[in-house]
Structure formats: C-alpha cells, structure tokens
C-alpha cells in the first residue's frame, strides 16, 4: 500500500467551475499535509498547508482535512486555464517530520 | 530572495559514468533535502541534511549514491557508477524548519543511456 494515494486523472473541468482534488494517506499518525502545484517541467510549488481537521481557505484555494477518514482534499474555485497543472499531495507522518511522502499527482485540465 | 538553485538542469551520461548534481539552498535554510522522481512514479525522499550533518539518508537507493554538504551551504549528489535505473528528475529542496513546507529547486533531469 502506498503512503499517499491520488487519482492520476486527468481531471477536466470547465473554466469557472470548482475543481476538487482528493488524496488519502495510510499513516494515521500523519501530522502535516501539503498541496503542491507542478507545471510541466517545473519545480513543485507550495500552494497550501493544513495541520488540523476542517477547512483552510486561501484565496480561490481551500484545503480540507479529515484525519478520522485519513483524507485531504483541495478545492479550486473559479478554475482558470492557468490552474492546469499536476497537483501533488504531500504528507509528513508522525515518525519523521522532516520527510515528505508524495502522492503521484493528479493532472488537472481547465478548459476555456 | 534567490530560490533553490540546481545545476545542471539536464544531464545525459552513459551507463558506468559518474555524474555530480549540485544544489544551492535558500540562504539561511539549514534544512536541505534531496528527492527523486523516476518515470511514472511519485517523488521519493532520498536524504535530509541539517547544516552539514546527514539527518536521514534512509531513502538513498544504494552505495552508488553519495551526498555531501560541506560547510553547511551547497550540497552535491554524486552517482558513481550510474545505471539505467538512475534516470529521473532529482529535486533539491530547502526549508527553515521541520514543520514547514519546502521550497523546491527546478530539478536536474538525469538520463542514463
């Protein structure tokens, strides 16, 4: 079983719609959760971090965490074509706060 | 503020050769990490430096890989001798502290032929 699971996609949404990206993790002791965006051929760029259950909003982005279900998601409101990228879920577990476990990423296509 | 810088951006070498990748972290970031993404797989941890000390090298694949961070500034990752399965994108990242998100470099795409 992988530490972090993501649907590889592609997820296609029309411009202006809400894109919902999901991630599950296996280690119940995981403490910190991050979403990175990676454009093709570029470095991963940190979008959001979340540490406690519930929602965290930053502009058009909302991260949601449910530790009981071991589930973290990222919502992108008013999706733009420039949001088209691969979104990586990254988790730090309870044993080693210095190591990320990454999902394989979900490719998002926002169609104009 | 300068970001994390990696050099070279691309490297193509023959099996059995040696390659050295370099990473310059953000100034003042004591934590430096190496990660790797091989084709079709997720990004995986290789090792973590705190200043010049190796904090965790549990992700290093084998003894053909050697990472150093002399003086606690830039880091190098040497692969000797390179094998075909070493091909992938090698990312370096740095952070201020343990529970922060990283800043990644743009990566070195290594192709072993």
PDB file of N, CA, C and O in Angstrom, chain B residues 3-78:
ATOM      1  N   UNK B   3      15.924  31.720  -4.993  1.00  0.00           N
ATOM      2  CA  UNK B   3      15.327  30.447  -4.651  1.00  0.00           C
ATOM      3  C   UNK B   3      16.374  29.375  -4.542  1.00  0.00           C
ATOM      4  O   UNK B   3      17.569  29.629  -4.442  1.00  0.00           O
ATOM      5  N   UNK B   4      15.912  28.122  -4.588  1.00  0.00           N
ATOM      6  CA  UNK B   4      16.806  26.973  -4.583  1.00  0.00           C
ATOM      7  C   UNK B   4      17.305  26.776  -6.015  1.00  0.00           C
ATOM      8  O   UNK B   4      16.500  26.709  -6.940  1.00  0.00           O
ATOM      9  N   UNK B   5      18.597  26.695  -6.141  1.00  0.00           N
ATOM     10  CA  UNK B   5      19.216  26.594  -7.465  1.00  0.00           C
ATOM     11  C   UNK B   5      19.850  25.230  -7.642  1.00  0.00           C
ATOM     12  O   UNK B   5      20.591  24.771  -6.770  1.00  0.00           O
ATOM     13  N   UNK B   6      19.573  24.603  -8.774  1.00  0.00           N
ATOM     14  CA  UNK B   6      20.166  23.307  -9.073  1.00  0.00           C
ATOM     15  C   UNK B   6      20.919  23.379 -10.398  1.00  0.00           C
ATOM     16  O   UNK B   6      20.497  24.052 -11.326  1.00  0.00           O
ATOM     17  N   UNK B   7      21.993  22.630 -10.438  1.00  0.00           N
ATOM     18  CA  UNK B   7      22.833  22.603 -11.631  1.00  0.00           C
ATOM     19  C   UNK B   7      23.395  21.203 -11.815  1.00  0.00           C
ATOM     20  O   UNK B   7      23.807  20.589 -10.838  1.00  0.00           O
ATOM     21  N   UNK B   8      23.447  20.654 -13.025  1.00  0.00           N
ATOM     22  CA  UNK B   8      22.865  21.214 -14.251  1.00  0.00           C
ATOM     23  C   UNK B   8      21.359  20.993 -14.299  1.00  0.00           C
ATOM     24  O   UNK B   8      20.819  20.253 -13.482  1.00  0.00           O
ATOM     25  N   UNK B   9      20.709  21.562 -15.265  1.00  0.00           N
ATOM     26  CA  UNK B   9      19.274  21.332 -15.416  1.00  0.00           C
ATOM     27  C   UNK B   9      19.022  20.001 -16.127  1.00  0.00           C
ATOM     28  O   UNK B   9      17.996  19.359 -15.882  1.00  0.00           O
ATOM     29  N   UNK B  10      19.926  19.638 -16.995  1.00  0.00           N
ATOM     30  CA  UNK B  10      19.832  18.365 -17.710  1.00  0.00           C
ATOM     31  C   UNK B  10      21.215  17.729 -17.755  1.00  0.00           C
ATOM     32  O   UNK B  10      22.219  18.434 -17.870  1.00  0.00           O
ATOM     33  N   UNK B  11      21.234  16.400 -17.700  1.00  0.00           N
ATOM     34  CA  UNK B  11      22.490  15.684 -17.858  1.00  0.00           C
ATOM     35  C   UNK B  11      22.209  14.348 -18.529  1.00  0.00           C
ATOM     36  O   UNK B  11      21.311  13.612 -18.082  1.00  0.00           O
ATOM     37  N   UNK B  12      22.952  14.086 -19.590  1.00  0.00           N
ATOM     38  CA  UNK B  12      22.852  12.796 -20.269  1.00  0.00           C
ATOM     39  C   UNK B  12      24.211  12.133 -20.184  1.00  0.00           C
ATOM     40  O   UNK B  12      25.215  12.694 -20.633  1.00  0.00           O
ATOM     41  N   UNK B  13      24.262  10.973 -19.574  1.00  0.00           N
ATOM     42  CA  UNK B  13      25.539  10.276 -19.409  1.00  0.00           C
ATOM     43  C   UNK B  13      25.364   8.817 -19.792  1.00  0.00           C
ATOM     44  O   UNK B  13      24.245   8.301 -19.852  1.00  0.00           O
ATOM     45  N   UNK B  14      26.481   8.170 -20.017  1.00  0.00           N
ATOM     46  CA  UNK B  14      26.436   6.756 -20.350  1.00  0.00           C
ATOM     47  C   UNK B  14      26.485   5.918 -19.075  1.00  0.00           C
ATOM     48  O   UNK B  14      27.060   6.339 -18.056  1.00  0.00           O
ATOM     49  N   UNK B  15      25.895   4.776 -19.167  1.00  0.00           N
ATOM     50  CA  UNK B  15      25.963   3.826 -18.059  1.00  0.00           C
ATOM     51  C   UNK B  15      27.417   3.617 -17.662  1.00  0.00           C
ATOM     52  O   UNK B  15      28.296   3.437 -18.509  1.00  0.00           O
ATOM     53  N   UNK B  16      27.667   3.643 -16.349  1.00  0.00           N
ATOM     54  CA  UNK B  16      29.013   3.442 -15.846  1.00  0.00           C
ATOM     55  C   UNK B  16      29.777   4.733 -15.578  1.00  0.00           C
ATOM     56  O   UNK B  16      30.793   4.721 -14.877  1.00  0.00           O
ATOM     57  N   UNK B  17      29.278   5.842 -16.120  1.00  0.00           N
ATOM     58  CA  UNK B  17      29.938   7.119 -15.863  1.00  0.00           C
ATOM     59  C   UNK B  17      29.514   7.687 -14.516  1.00  0.00           C
ATOM     60  O   UNK B  17      28.622   7.165 -13.835  1.00  0.00           O
ATOM     61  N   UNK B  18      30.170   8.766 -14.159  1.00  0.00           N
ATOM     62  CA  UNK B  18      29.892   9.462 -12.898  1.00  0.00           C
ATOM     63  C   UNK B  18      29.228  10.795 -13.195  1.00  0.00           C
ATOM     64  O   UNK B  18      29.605  11.481 -14.163  1.00  0.00           O
ATOM     65  N   UNK B  19      28.277  11.157 -12.371  1.00  0.00           N
ATOM     66  CA  UNK B  19      27.629  12.470 -12.505  1.00  0.00           C
ATOM     67  C   UNK B  19      27.512  13.091 -11.121  1.00  0.00           C
ATOM     68  O   UNK B  19      27.278  12.384 -10.132  1.00  0.00           O
ATOM     69  N   UNK B  20      27.711  14.385 -11.066  1.00  0.00           N
ATOM     70  CA  UNK B  20      27.575  15.123  -9.804  1.00  0.00           C
ATOM     71  C   UNK B  20      26.555  16.230  -9.994  1.00  0.00           C
ATOM     72  O   UNK B  20      26.703  17.070 -10.883  1.00  0.00           O
ATOM     73  N   UNK B  21      25.540  16.194  -9.161  1.00  0.00           N
ATOM     74  CA  UNK B  21      24.500  17.207  -9.179  1.00  0.00           C
ATOM     75  C   UNK B  21      24.757  18.180  -8.033  1.00  0.00           C
ATOM     76  O   UNK B  21      25.198  17.780  -6.954  1.00  0.00           O
ATOM     77  N   UNK B  22      24.424  19.446  -8.276  1.00  0.00           N
ATOM     78  CA  UNK B  22      24.667  20.450  -7.239  1.00  0.00           C
ATOM     79  C   UNK B  22      23.379  21.170  -6.891  1.00  0.00           C
ATOM     80  O   UNK B  22      22.534  21.421  -7.753  1.00  0.00           O
ATOM     81  N   UNK B  23      23.273  21.534  -5.613  1.00  0.00           N
ATOM     82  CA  UNK B  23      22.104  22.267  -5.118  1.00  0.00           C
ATOM     83  C   UNK B  23      22.570  23.396  -4.224  1.00  0.00           C
ATOM     84  O   UNK B  23      23.336  23.171  -3.280  1.00  0.00           O
ATOM     85  N   UNK B  24      22.105  24.600  -4.496  1.00  0.00           N
ATOM     86  CA  UNK B  24      22.325  25.735  -3.618  1.00  0.00           C
ATOM     87  C   UNK B  24      20.986  26.091  -2.965  1.00  0.00           C
ATOM     88  O   UNK B  24      20.077  26.560  -3.659  1.00  0.00           O
ATOM     89  N   UNK B  25      20.869  25.904  -1.652  1.00  0.00           N
ATOM     90  CA  UNK B  25      19.582  26.170  -0.990  1.00  0.00           C
ATOM     91  C   UNK B  25      19.367  27.667  -0.818  1.00  0.00           C
ATOM     92  O   UNK B  25      20.263  28.478  -1.094  1.00  0.00           O
ATOM     93  N   UNK B  26      18.209  28.028  -0.324  1.00  0.00           N
ATOM     94  CA  UNK B  26      17.940  29.410   0.033  1.00  0.00           C
ATOM     95  C   UNK B  26      18.848  29.777   1.202  1.00  0.00           C
ATOM     96  O   UNK B  26      19.008  28.996   2.153  1.00  0.00           O
ATOM     97  N   UNK B  27      19.441  30.947   1.116  1.00  0.00           N
ATOM     98  CA  UNK B  27      20.366  31.376   2.159  1.00  0.00           C
ATOM     99  C   UNK B  27      19.684  31.363   3.529  1.00  0.00           C
ATOM    100  O   UNK B  27      18.572  31.879   3.690  1.00  0.00           O
ATOM    101  N   UNK B  28      20.351  30.744   4.481  1.00  0.00           N
ATOM    102  CA  UNK B  28      19.808  30.693   5.835  1.00  0.00           C
ATOM    103  C   UNK B  28      18.991  29.464   6.131  1.00  0.00           C
ATOM    104  O   UNK B  28      18.624  29.220   7.286  1.00  0.00           O
ATOM    105  N   UNK B  29      18.662  28.692   5.110  1.00  0.00           N
ATOM    106  CA  UNK B  29      17.920  27.453   5.331  1.00  0.00           C
ATOM    107  C   UNK B  29      18.892  26.357   5.748  1.00  0.00           C
ATOM    108  O   UNK B  29      19.710  25.905   4.961  1.00  0.00           O
ATOM    109  N   UNK B  30      18.748  25.897   6.990  1.00  0.00           N
ATOM    110  CA  UNK B  30      19.637  24.844   7.476  1.00  0.00           C
ATOM    111  C   UNK B  30      19.256  23.469   6.923  1.00  0.00           C
ATOM    112  O   UNK B  30      20.076  22.577   6.838  1.00  0.00           O
ATOM    113  N   UNK B  31      17.968  23.315   6.600  1.00  0.00           N
ATOM    114  CA  UNK B  31      17.474  22.017   6.144  1.00  0.00           C
ATOM    115  C   UNK B  31      17.548  21.923   4.632  1.00  0.00           C
ATOM    116  O   UNK B  31      17.022  22.788   3.919  1.00  0.00           O
ATOM    117  N   UNK B  32      18.182  20.888   4.147  1.00  0.00           N
ATOM    118  CA  UNK B  32      18.316  20.647   2.718  1.00  0.00           C
ATOM    119  C   UNK B  32      17.954  19.202   2.450  1.00  0.00           C
ATOM    120  O   UNK B  32      18.361  18.300   3.174  1.00  0.00           O
ATOM    121  N   UNK B  33      17.179  19.013   1.407  1.00  0.00           N
ATOM    122  CA  UNK B  33      16.645  17.696   1.091  1.00  0.00           C
ATOM    123  C   UNK B  33      16.953  17.367  -0.368  1.00  0.00           C
ATOM    124  O   UNK B  33      16.943  18.244  -1.226  1.00  0.00           O
ATOM    125  N   UNK B  34      17.112  16.072  -0.616  1.00  0.00           N
ATOM    126  CA  UNK B  34      17.157  15.557  -1.980  1.00  0.00           C
ATOM    127  C   UNK B  34      15.998  14.583  -2.163  1.00  0.00           C
ATOM    128  O   UNK B  34      15.751  13.724  -1.317  1.00  0.00           O
ATOM    129  N   UNK B  35      15.319  14.755  -3.290  1.00  0.00           N
ATOM    130  CA  UNK B  35      14.238  13.862  -3.686  1.00  0.00           C
ATOM    131  C   UNK B  35      14.473  13.450  -5.137  1.00  0.00           C
ATOM    132  O   UNK B  35      15.209  14.091  -5.874  1.00  0.00           O
ATOM    133  N   UNK B  36      13.780  12.384  -5.524  1.00  0.00           N
ATOM    134  CA  UNK B  36      13.928  11.902  -6.899  1.00  0.00           C
ATOM    135  C   UNK B  36      12.580  11.429  -7.420  1.00  0.00           C
ATOM    136  O   UNK B  36      11.784  10.820  -6.678  1.00  0.00           O
ATOM    137  N   UNK B  37      12.349  11.700  -8.691  1.00  0.00           N
ATOM    138  CA  UNK B  37      11.154  11.171  -9.356  1.00  0.00           C
ATOM    139  C   UNK B  37      11.602  10.398 -10.584  1.00  0.00           C
ATOM    140  O   UNK B  37      12.142  10.987 -11.522  1.00  0.00           O
ATOM    141  N   UNK B  38      11.394   9.103 -10.534  1.00  0.00           N
ATOM    142  CA  UNK B  38      11.668   8.303 -11.721  1.00  0.00           C
ATOM    143  C   UNK B  38      10.375   8.215 -12.534  1.00  0.00           C
ATOM    144  O   UNK B  38       9.279   8.447 -12.023  1.00  0.00           O
ATOM    145  N   UNK B  39      10.527   7.884 -13.796  1.00  0.00           N
ATOM    146  CA  UNK B  39       9.406   7.933 -14.740  1.00  0.00           C
ATOM    147  C   UNK B  39       8.188   7.184 -14.231  1.00  0.00           C
ATOM    148  O   UNK B  39       8.279   6.008 -13.881  1.00  0.00           O
ATOM    149  N   UNK B  40       7.058   7.883 -14.189  1.00  0.00           N
ATOM    150  CA  UNK B  40       5.802   7.234 -13.840  1.00  0.00           C
ATOM    151  C   UNK B  40       5.589   6.987 -12.363  1.00  0.00           C
ATOM    152  O   UNK B  40       4.566   6.437 -11.971  1.00  0.00           O
ATOM    153  N   UNK B  41       6.552   7.392 -11.556  1.00  0.00           N
ATOM    154  CA  UNK B  41       6.440   7.137 -10.121  1.00  0.00           C
ATOM    155  C   UNK B  41       6.283   8.454  -9.361  1.00  0.00           C
ATOM    156  O   UNK B  41       6.434   9.528  -9.916  1.00  0.00           O
ATOM    157  N   UNK B  42       6.000   8.327  -8.077  1.00  0.00           N
ATOM    158  CA  UNK B  42       5.870   9.529  -7.263  1.00  0.00           C
ATOM    159  C   UNK B  42       7.254  10.027  -6.842  1.00  0.00           C
ATOM    160  O   UNK B  42       8.244   9.303  -6.907  1.00  0.00           O
ATOM    161  N   UNK B  43       7.299  11.269  -6.419  1.00  0.00           N
ATOM    162  CA  UNK B  43       8.527  11.854  -5.898  1.00  0.00           C
ATOM    163  C   UNK B  43       8.877  11.147  -4.595  1.00  0.00           C
ATOM    164  O   UNK B  43       8.036  11.039  -3.691  1.00  0.00           O
ATOM    165  N   UNK B  44      10.126  10.702  -4.495  1.00  0.00           N
ATOM    166  CA  UNK B  44      10.526   9.958  -3.288  1.00  0.00           C
ATOM    167  C   UNK B  44      11.728  10.588  -2.614  1.00  0.00           C
ATOM    168  O   UNK B  44      12.649  11.069  -3.272  1.00  0.00           O
ATOM    169  N   UNK B  45      11.702  10.550  -1.324  1.00  0.00           N
ATOM    170  CA  UNK B  45      12.750  11.094  -0.469  1.00  0.00           C
ATOM    171  C   UNK B  45      14.045  10.317  -0.640  1.00  0.00           C
ATOM    172  O   UNK B  45      14.044   9.081  -0.712  1.00  0.00           O
ATOM    173  N   UNK B  46      15.150  11.060  -0.700  1.00  0.00           N
ATOM    174  CA  UNK B  46      16.469  10.441  -0.707  1.00  0.00           C
ATOM    175  C   UNK B  46      17.175  10.687   0.619  1.00  0.00           C
ATOM    176  O   UNK B  46      17.558   9.747   1.296  1.00  0.00           O
ATOM    177  N   UNK B  47      17.404  11.959   0.943  1.00  0.00           N
ATOM    178  CA  UNK B  47      18.037  12.238   2.225  1.00  0.00           C
ATOM    179  C   UNK B  47      17.818  13.678   2.659  1.00  0.00           C
ATOM    180  O   UNK B  47      17.354  14.520   1.897  1.00  0.00           O
ATOM    181  N   UNK B  48      18.190  13.925   3.888  1.00  0.00           N
ATOM    182  CA  UNK B  48      17.972  15.206   4.550  1.00  0.00           C
ATOM    183  C   UNK B  48      19.223  15.623   5.310  1.00  0.00           C
ATOM    184  O   UNK B  48      19.768  14.837   6.090  1.00  0.00           O
ATOM    185  N   UNK B  49      19.663  16.850   5.053  1.00  0.00           N
ATOM    186  CA  UNK B  49      20.757  17.457   5.798  1.00  0.00           C
ATOM    187  C   UNK B  49      20.201  18.515   6.751  1.00  0.00           C
ATOM    188  O   UNK B  49      19.302  19.274   6.395  1.00  0.00           O
ATOM    189  N   UNK B  50      20.780  18.579   7.946  1.00  0.00           N
ATOM    190  CA  UNK B  50      20.652  19.756   8.783  1.00  0.00           C
ATOM    191  C   UNK B  50      22.049  20.345   8.880  1.00  0.00           C
ATOM    192  O   UNK B  50      22.961  19.713   9.429  1.00  0.00           O
ATOM    193  N   UNK B  51      22.179  21.511   8.324  1.00  0.00           N
ATOM    194  CA  UNK B  51      23.515  22.106   8.132  1.00  0.00           C
ATOM    195  C   UNK B  51      24.383  21.081   7.392  1.00  0.00           C
ATOM    196  O   UNK B  51      23.995  20.601   6.336  1.00  0.00           O
ATOM    197  N   UNK B  52      25.525  20.725   7.948  1.00  0.00           N
ATOM    198  CA  UNK B  52      26.394  19.803   7.209  1.00  0.00           C
ATOM    199  C   UNK B  52      26.171  18.340   7.580  1.00  0.00           C
ATOM    200  O   UNK B  52      26.794  17.446   6.992  1.00  0.00           O
ATOM    201  N   UNK B  53      25.263  18.077   8.513  1.00  0.00           N
ATOM    202  CA  UNK B  53      25.064  16.716   9.009  1.00  0.00           C
ATOM    203  C   UNK B  53      23.921  16.012   8.290  1.00  0.00           C
ATOM    204  O   UNK B  53      22.856  16.589   8.074  1.00  0.00           O
ATOM    205  N   UNK B  54      24.139  14.760   7.984  1.00  0.00           N
ATOM    206  CA  UNK B  54      23.072  13.936   7.411  1.00  0.00           C
ATOM    207  C   UNK B  54      22.116  13.525   8.519  1.00  0.00           C
ATOM    208  O   UNK B  54      22.489  12.789   9.423  1.00  0.00           O
ATOM    209  N   UNK B  55      20.904  14.027   8.442  1.00  0.00           N
ATOM    210  CA  UNK B  55      19.905  13.728   9.462  1.00  0.00           C
ATOM    211  C   UNK B  55      19.199  12.406   9.173  1.00  0.00           C
ATOM    212  O   UNK B  55      18.843  11.654  10.081  1.00  0.00           O
ATOM    213  N   UNK B  56      18.994  12.158   7.896  1.00  0.00           N
ATOM    214  CA  UNK B  56      18.246  10.967   7.494  1.00  0.00           C
ATOM    215  C   UNK B  56      18.644  10.651   6.065  1.00  0.00           C
ATOM    216  O   UNK B  56      18.452  11.482   5.183  1.00  0.00           O
ATOM    217  N   UNK B  57      19.241   9.502   5.854  1.00  0.00           N
ATOM    218  CA  UNK B  57      19.601   9.090   4.490  1.00  0.00           C
ATOM    219  C   UNK B  57      18.930   7.760   4.145  1.00  0.00           C
ATOM    220  O   UNK B  57      19.436   6.998   3.322  1.00  0.00           O
ATOM    221  N   UNK B  58      17.790   7.524   4.752  1.00  0.00           N
ATOM    222  CA  UNK B  58      17.097   6.251   4.588  1.00  0.00           C
ATOM    223  C   UNK B  58      16.587   6.024   3.174  1.00  0.00           C
ATOM    224  O   UNK B  58      16.300   4.883   2.801  1.00  0.00           O
ATOM    225  N   UNK B  59      16.473   7.085   2.386  1.00  0.00           N
ATOM    226  CA  UNK B  59      15.950   6.932   1.035  1.00  0.00           C
ATOM    227  C   UNK B  59      17.009   6.731  -0.032  1.00  0.00           C
ATOM    228  O   UNK B  59      16.672   6.507  -1.206  1.00  0.00           O
ATOM    229  N   UNK B  60      18.252   6.778   0.348  1.00  0.00           N
ATOM    230  CA  UNK B  60      19.319   6.596  -0.649  1.00  0.00           C
ATOM    231  C   UNK B  60      19.243   5.162  -1.182  1.00  0.00           C
ATOM    232  O   UNK B  60      19.254   4.214  -0.397  1.00  0.00           O
ATOM    233  N   UNK B  61      19.210   5.005  -2.496  1.00  0.00           N
ATOM    234  CA  UNK B  61      18.948   3.675  -3.066  1.00  0.00           C
ATOM    235  C   UNK B  61      20.044   2.653  -2.773  1.00  0.00           C
ATOM    236  O   UNK B  61      19.732   1.493  -2.521  1.00  0.00           O
ATOM    237  N   UNK B  62      21.299   3.072  -2.832  1.00  0.00           N
ATOM    238  CA  UNK B  62      22.411   2.144  -2.647  1.00  0.00           C
ATOM    239  C   UNK B  62      23.694   2.948  -2.521  1.00  0.00           C
ATOM    240  O   UNK B  62      23.678   4.189  -2.547  1.00  0.00           O
ATOM    241  N   UNK B  63      24.803   2.258  -2.376  1.00  0.00           N
ATOM    242  CA  UNK B  63      26.062   2.953  -2.122  1.00  0.00           C
ATOM    243  C   UNK B  63      26.682   3.569  -3.374  1.00  0.00           C
ATOM    244  O   UNK B  63      27.796   4.097  -3.327  1.00  0.00           O
ATOM    245  N   UNK B  64      25.982   3.535  -4.485  1.00  0.00           N
ATOM    246  CA  UNK B  64      26.458   4.286  -5.655  1.00  0.00           C
ATOM    247  C   UNK B  64      26.118   5.772  -5.532  1.00  0.00           C
ATOM    248  O   UNK B  64      26.603   6.583  -6.324  1.00  0.00           O
ATOM    249  N   UNK B  65      25.299   6.096  -4.570  1.00  0.00           N
ATOM    250  CA  UNK B  65      24.876   7.484  -4.361  1.00  0.00           C
ATOM    251  C   UNK B  65      25.595   8.046  -3.147  1.00  0.00           C
ATOM    252  O   UNK B  65      25.580   7.442  -2.075  1.00  0.00           O
ATOM    253  N   UNK B  66      26.207   9.235  -3.321  1.00  0.00           N
ATOM    254  CA  UNK B  66      26.907   9.884  -2.218  1.00  0.00           C
ATOM    255  C   UNK B  66      26.526  11.349  -2.190  1.00  0.00           C
ATOM    256  O   UNK B  66      26.704  12.064  -3.173  1.00  0.00           O
ATOM    257  N   UNK B  67      25.997  11.784  -1.071  1.00  0.00           N
ATOM    258  CA  UNK B  67      25.619  13.194  -0.904  1.00  0.00           C
ATOM    259  C   UNK B  67      26.525  13.842   0.121  1.00  0.00           C
ATOM    260  O   UNK B  67      26.893  13.226   1.120  1.00  0.00           O
ATOM    261  N   UNK B  68      26.864  15.090  -0.158  1.00  0.00           N
ATOM    262  CA  UNK B  68      27.700  15.846   0.763  1.00  0.00           C
ATOM    263  C   UNK B  68      27.173  17.260   0.882  1.00  0.00           C
ATOM    264  O   UNK B  68      26.559  17.777  -0.056  1.00  0.00           O
ATOM    265  N   UNK B  69      27.470  17.877   2.017  1.00  0.00           N
ATOM    266  CA  UNK B  69      27.111  19.276   2.227  1.00  0.00           C
ATOM    267  C   UNK B  69      28.186  19.897   3.105  1.00  0.00           C
ATOM    268  O   UNK B  69      27.951  20.251   4.252  1.00  0.00           O
ATOM    269  N   UNK B  70      29.331  20.020   2.554  1.00  0.00           N
ATOM    270  CA  UNK B  70      30.477  20.569   3.276  1.00  0.00           C
ATOM    271  C   UNK B  70      30.232  22.031   3.622  1.00  0.00           C
ATOM    272  O   UNK B  70      29.853  22.835   2.755  1.00  0.00           O
ATOM    273  N   UNK B  71      30.444  22.378   4.874  1.00  0.00           N
ATOM    274  CA  UNK B  71      30.260  23.765   5.288  1.00  0.00           C
ATOM    275  C   UNK B  71      28.815  24.164   5.498  1.00  0.00           C
ATOM    276  O   UNK B  71      28.523  25.307   5.843  1.00  0.00           O
ATOM    277  N   UNK B  72      27.919  23.238   5.257  1.00  0.00           N
ATOM    278  CA  UNK B  72      26.519  23.525   5.514  1.00  0.00           C
ATOM    279  C   UNK B  72      25.867  24.478   4.540  1.00  0.00           C
ATOM    280  O   UNK B  72      24.785  25.027   4.826  1.00  0.00           O
ATOM    281  N   UNK B  73      26.485  24.677   3.385  1.00  0.00           N
ATOM    282  CA  UNK B  73      25.876  25.560   2.395  1.00  0.00           C
ATOM    283  C   UNK B  73      25.315  24.746   1.256  1.00  0.00           C
ATOM    284  O   UNK B  73      24.278  24.115   1.401  1.00  0.00           O
ATOM    285  N   UNK B  74      26.029  24.698   0.128  1.00  0.00           N
ATOM    286  CA  UNK B  74      25.517  23.932  -1.004  1.00  0.00           C
ATOM    287  C   UNK B  74      25.741  22.446  -0.777  1.00  0.00           C
ATOM    288  O   UNK B  74      26.535  22.030   0.079  1.00  0.00           O
ATOM    289  N   UNK B  75      25.030  21.658  -1.559  1.00  0.00           N
ATOM    290  CA  UNK B  75      25.142  20.207  -1.470  1.00  0.00           C
ATOM    291  C   UNK B  75      25.407  19.617  -2.854  1.00  0.00           C
ATOM    292  O   UNK B  75      25.015  20.192  -3.872  1.00  0.00           O
ATOM    293  N   UNK B  76      26.079  18.484  -2.846  1.00  0.00           N
ATOM    294  CA  UNK B  76      26.274  17.732  -4.074  1.00  0.00           C
ATOM    295  C   UNK B  76      25.743  16.321  -3.889  1.00  0.00           C
ATOM    296  O   UNK B  76      25.760  15.774  -2.780  1.00  0.00           O
ATOM    297  N   UNK B  77      25.274  15.763  -4.975  1.00  0.00           N
ATOM    298  CA  UNK B  77      24.827  14.383  -5.012  1.00  0.00           C
ATOM    299  C   UNK B  77      25.546  13.708  -6.179  1.00  0.00           C
ATOM    300  O   UNK B  77      25.365  14.101  -7.328  1.00  0.00           O
ATOM    301  N   UNK B  78      26.380  12.754  -5.840  1.00  0.00           N
ATOM    302  CA  UNK B  78      27.184  12.074  -6.865  1.00  0.00           C
ATOM    303  C   UNK B  78      26.645  10.673  -7.075  1.00  0.00           C
ATOM    304  O   UNK B  78      26.345   9.955  -6.096  1.00  0.00           O
TER     305      UNK B  78
END
